[in-house]
PDB file of C-alpha atoms in Angstrom:
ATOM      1  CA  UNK U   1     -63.702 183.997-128.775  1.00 58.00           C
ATOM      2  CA  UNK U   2     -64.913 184.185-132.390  1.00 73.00           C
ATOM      3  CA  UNK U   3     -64.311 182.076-134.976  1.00 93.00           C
ATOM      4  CA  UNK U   4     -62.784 183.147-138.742  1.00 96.00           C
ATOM      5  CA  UNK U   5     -64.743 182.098-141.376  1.00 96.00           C
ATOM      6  CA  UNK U   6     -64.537 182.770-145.243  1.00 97.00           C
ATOM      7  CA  UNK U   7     -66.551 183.394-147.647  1.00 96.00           C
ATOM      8  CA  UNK U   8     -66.194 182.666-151.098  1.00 96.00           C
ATOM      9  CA  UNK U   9     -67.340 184.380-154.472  1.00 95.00           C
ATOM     10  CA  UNK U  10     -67.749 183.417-157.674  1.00 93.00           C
ATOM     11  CA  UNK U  11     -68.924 185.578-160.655  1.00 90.00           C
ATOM     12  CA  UNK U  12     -72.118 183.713-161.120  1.00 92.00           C
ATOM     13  CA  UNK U  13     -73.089 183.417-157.021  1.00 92.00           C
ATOM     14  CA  UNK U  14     -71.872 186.039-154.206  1.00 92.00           C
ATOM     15  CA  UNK U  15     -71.461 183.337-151.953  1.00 93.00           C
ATOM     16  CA  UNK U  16     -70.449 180.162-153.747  1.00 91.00           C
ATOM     17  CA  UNK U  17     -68.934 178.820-150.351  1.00 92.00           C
ATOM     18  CA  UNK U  18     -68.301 179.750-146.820  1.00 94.00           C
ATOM     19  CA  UNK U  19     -66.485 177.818-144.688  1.00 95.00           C
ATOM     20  CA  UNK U  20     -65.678 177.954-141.032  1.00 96.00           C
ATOM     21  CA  UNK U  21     -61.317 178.121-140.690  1.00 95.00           C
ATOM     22  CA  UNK U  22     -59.023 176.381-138.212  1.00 93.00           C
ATOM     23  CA  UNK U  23     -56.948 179.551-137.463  1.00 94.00           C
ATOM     24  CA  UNK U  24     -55.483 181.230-134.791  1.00 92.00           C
ATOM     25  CA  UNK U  25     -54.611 184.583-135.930  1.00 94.00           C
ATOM     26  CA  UNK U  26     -55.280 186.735-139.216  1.00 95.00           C
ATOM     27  CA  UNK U  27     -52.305 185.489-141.060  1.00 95.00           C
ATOM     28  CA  UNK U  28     -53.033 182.197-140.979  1.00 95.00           C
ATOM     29  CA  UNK U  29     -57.034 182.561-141.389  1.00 95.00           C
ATOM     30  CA  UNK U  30     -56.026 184.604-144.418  1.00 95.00           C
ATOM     31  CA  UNK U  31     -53.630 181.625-145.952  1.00 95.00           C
ATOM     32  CA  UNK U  32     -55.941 178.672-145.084  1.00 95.00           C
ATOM     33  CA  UNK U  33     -58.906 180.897-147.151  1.00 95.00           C
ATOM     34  CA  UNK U  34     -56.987 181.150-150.107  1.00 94.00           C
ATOM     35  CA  UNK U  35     -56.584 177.444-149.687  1.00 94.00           C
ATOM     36  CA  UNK U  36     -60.179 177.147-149.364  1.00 95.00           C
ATOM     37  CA  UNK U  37     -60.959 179.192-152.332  1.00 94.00           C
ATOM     38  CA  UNK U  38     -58.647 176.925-154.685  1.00 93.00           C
ATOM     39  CA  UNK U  39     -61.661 174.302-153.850  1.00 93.00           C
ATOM     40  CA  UNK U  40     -64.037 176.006-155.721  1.00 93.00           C
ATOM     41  CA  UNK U  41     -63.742 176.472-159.607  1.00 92.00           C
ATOM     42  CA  UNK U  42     -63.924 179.670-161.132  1.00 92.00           C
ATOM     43  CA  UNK U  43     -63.242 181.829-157.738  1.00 94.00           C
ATOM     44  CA  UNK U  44     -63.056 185.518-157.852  1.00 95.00           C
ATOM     45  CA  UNK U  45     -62.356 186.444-154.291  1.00 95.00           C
ATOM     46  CA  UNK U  46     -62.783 185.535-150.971  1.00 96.00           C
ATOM     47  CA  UNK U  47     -63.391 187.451-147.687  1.00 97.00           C
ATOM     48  CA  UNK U  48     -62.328 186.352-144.206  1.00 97.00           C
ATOM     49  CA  UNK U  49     -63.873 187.292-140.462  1.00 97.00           C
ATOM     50  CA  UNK U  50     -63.485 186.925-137.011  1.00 95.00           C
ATOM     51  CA  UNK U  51     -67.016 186.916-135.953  1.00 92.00           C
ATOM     52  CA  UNK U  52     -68.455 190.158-137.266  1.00 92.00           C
ATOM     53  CA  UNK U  53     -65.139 191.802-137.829  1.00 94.00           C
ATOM     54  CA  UNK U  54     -63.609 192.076-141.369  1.00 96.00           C
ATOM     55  CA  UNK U  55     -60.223 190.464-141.360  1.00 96.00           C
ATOM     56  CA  UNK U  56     -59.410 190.970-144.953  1.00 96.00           C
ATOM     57  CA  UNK U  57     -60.033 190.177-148.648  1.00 94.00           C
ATOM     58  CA  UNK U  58     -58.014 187.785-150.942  1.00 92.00           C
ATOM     59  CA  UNK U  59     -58.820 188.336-154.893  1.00 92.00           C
ATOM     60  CA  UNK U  60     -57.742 185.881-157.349  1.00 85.00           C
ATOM     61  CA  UNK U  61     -54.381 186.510-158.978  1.00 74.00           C
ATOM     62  CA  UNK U  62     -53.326 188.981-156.680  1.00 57.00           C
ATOM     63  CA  UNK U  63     -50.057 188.066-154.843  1.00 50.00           C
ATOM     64  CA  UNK U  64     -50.347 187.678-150.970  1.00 53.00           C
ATOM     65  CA  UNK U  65     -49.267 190.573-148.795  1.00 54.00           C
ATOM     66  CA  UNK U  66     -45.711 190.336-147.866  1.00 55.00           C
ATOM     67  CA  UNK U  67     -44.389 189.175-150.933  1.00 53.00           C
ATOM     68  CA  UNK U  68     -41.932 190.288-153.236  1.00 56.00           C
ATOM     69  CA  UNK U  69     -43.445 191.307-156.589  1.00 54.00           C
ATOM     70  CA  UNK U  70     -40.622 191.225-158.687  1.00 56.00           C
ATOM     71  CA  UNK U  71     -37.031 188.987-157.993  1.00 54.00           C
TER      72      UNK U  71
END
């Protein structure tokens, strides 16, 4: 089983942080990444993996997937 892991980017260094996740699916990896990324000042974006495969990209200021834009 691979792990998810995240790495973090900041405009000044491509990989300001990476950081293994406790997660058991994509969702979750995804949410405890952004959490992650709120760690490190100045964050841009983040990306998240299972192993080698790309599980998806959080940027900052972008609303999460699955939620409402507008009320």
């Amino acid at each position: 089983m691979d792990c998810f892991y995240c790495i973090v980017s900041t405009a000044e260094d491509a990989v300001a942080d990476l950081c293994v996740l406790d997660a058991g699916d994509d969702r979750t990896a995804l949410d405890r990444a952004r959490a992650v990324a709120e760690g490190v000042p100045g964050w841009e974006r983040v990306g998240v993996y299972a192993g080698e495969r790309v599980v998806g990209r959080v940027e900052r200021g972008a609303a999460p997937q699955g939620w409402p834009l507008a009320a």
